[in-house]
CSV table of C-alpha atoms in Angstrom, one decimal:
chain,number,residue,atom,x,y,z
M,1,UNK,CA,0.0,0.0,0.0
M,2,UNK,CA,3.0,2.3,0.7
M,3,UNK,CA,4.2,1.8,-2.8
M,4,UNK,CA,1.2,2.3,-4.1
M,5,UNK,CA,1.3,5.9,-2.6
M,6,UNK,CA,4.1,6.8,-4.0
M,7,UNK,CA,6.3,5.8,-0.6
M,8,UNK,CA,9.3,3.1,0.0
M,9,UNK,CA,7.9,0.3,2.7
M,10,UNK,CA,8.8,1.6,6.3
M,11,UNK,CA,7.7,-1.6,8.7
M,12,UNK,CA,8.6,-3.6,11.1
M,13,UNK,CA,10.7,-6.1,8.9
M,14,UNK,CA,12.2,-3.1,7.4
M,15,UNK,CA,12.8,-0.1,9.4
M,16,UNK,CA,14.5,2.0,7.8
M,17,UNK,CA,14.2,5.2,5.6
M,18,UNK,CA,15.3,4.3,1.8
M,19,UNK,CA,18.3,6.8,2.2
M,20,UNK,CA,19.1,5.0,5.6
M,21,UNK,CA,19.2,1.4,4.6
M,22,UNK,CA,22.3,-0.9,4.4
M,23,UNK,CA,22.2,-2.7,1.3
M,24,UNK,CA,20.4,-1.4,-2.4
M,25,UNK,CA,19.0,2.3,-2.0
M,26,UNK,CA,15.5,1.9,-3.5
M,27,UNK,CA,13.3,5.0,-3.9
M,28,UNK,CA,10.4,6.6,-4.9
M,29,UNK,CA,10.2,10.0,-6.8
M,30,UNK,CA,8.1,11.5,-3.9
M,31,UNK,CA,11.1,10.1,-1.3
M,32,UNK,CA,13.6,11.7,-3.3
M,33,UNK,CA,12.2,15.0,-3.7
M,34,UNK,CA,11.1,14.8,0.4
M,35,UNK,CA,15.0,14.4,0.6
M,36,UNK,CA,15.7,17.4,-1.4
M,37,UNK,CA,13.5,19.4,0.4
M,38,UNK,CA,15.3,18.6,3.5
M,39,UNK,CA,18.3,18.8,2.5
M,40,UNK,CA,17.6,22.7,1.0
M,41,UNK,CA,18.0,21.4,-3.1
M,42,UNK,CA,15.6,23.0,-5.2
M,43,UNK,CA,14.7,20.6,-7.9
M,44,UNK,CA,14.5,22.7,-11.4
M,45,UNK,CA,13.1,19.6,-13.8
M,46,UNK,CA,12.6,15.9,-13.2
M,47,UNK,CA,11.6,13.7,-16.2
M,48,UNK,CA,10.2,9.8,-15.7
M,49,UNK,CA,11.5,7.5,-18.2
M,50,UNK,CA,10.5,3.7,-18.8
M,51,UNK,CA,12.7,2.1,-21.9
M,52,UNK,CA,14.0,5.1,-23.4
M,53,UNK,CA,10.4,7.0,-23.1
M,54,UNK,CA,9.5,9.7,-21.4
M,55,UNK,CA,6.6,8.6,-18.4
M,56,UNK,CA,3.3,11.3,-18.2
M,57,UNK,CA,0.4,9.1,-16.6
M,58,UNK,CA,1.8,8.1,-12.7
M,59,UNK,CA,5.4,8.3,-13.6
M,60,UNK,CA,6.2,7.1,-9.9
M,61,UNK,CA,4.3,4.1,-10.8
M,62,UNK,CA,5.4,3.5,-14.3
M,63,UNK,CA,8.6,5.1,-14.3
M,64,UNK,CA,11.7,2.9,-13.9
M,65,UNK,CA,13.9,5.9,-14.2
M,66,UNK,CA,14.0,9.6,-13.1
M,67,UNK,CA,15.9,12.2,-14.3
M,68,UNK,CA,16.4,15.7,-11.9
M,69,UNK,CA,18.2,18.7,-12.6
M,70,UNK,CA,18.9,20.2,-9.7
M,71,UNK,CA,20.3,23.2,-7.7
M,72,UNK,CA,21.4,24.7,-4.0
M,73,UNK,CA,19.0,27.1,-2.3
């Protein structure tokens, strides 16, 4: 259900923040730009791509790659 809002699984069996984990750093677009926004980067553009195409409808569903550009507030 988590990944279905747009959220990396946080539960018992795996407690810890994608950032925060210790083996393959999984995300979703919505915890990456949640990082930026902590972290004071301003994100200028992101793009979804699936197989060389860009992604419109639920790109953080269908997506399998984002693309940011980026800058410090």
């Amino acid at each position: 259900m988590q990944v279905l809002l747009g959220r990396m699984p946080v539960s018992e069996e795996l407690p810890f923040e994608w950032y925060d984990t210790p083996n393959v750093h999984l995300c979703t677009t919505l915890d990456f730009e949640d990082l930026c926004r902590k972290l004071g980067v301003h994100i200028r553009e992101r793009v979804a791509l699936h197989e060389g195409r860009q992604v419109n409808f639920l790109p953080n569903l269908f997506g399998s790659l984002a693309v940011y550009r980026c800058a410090m507030v």
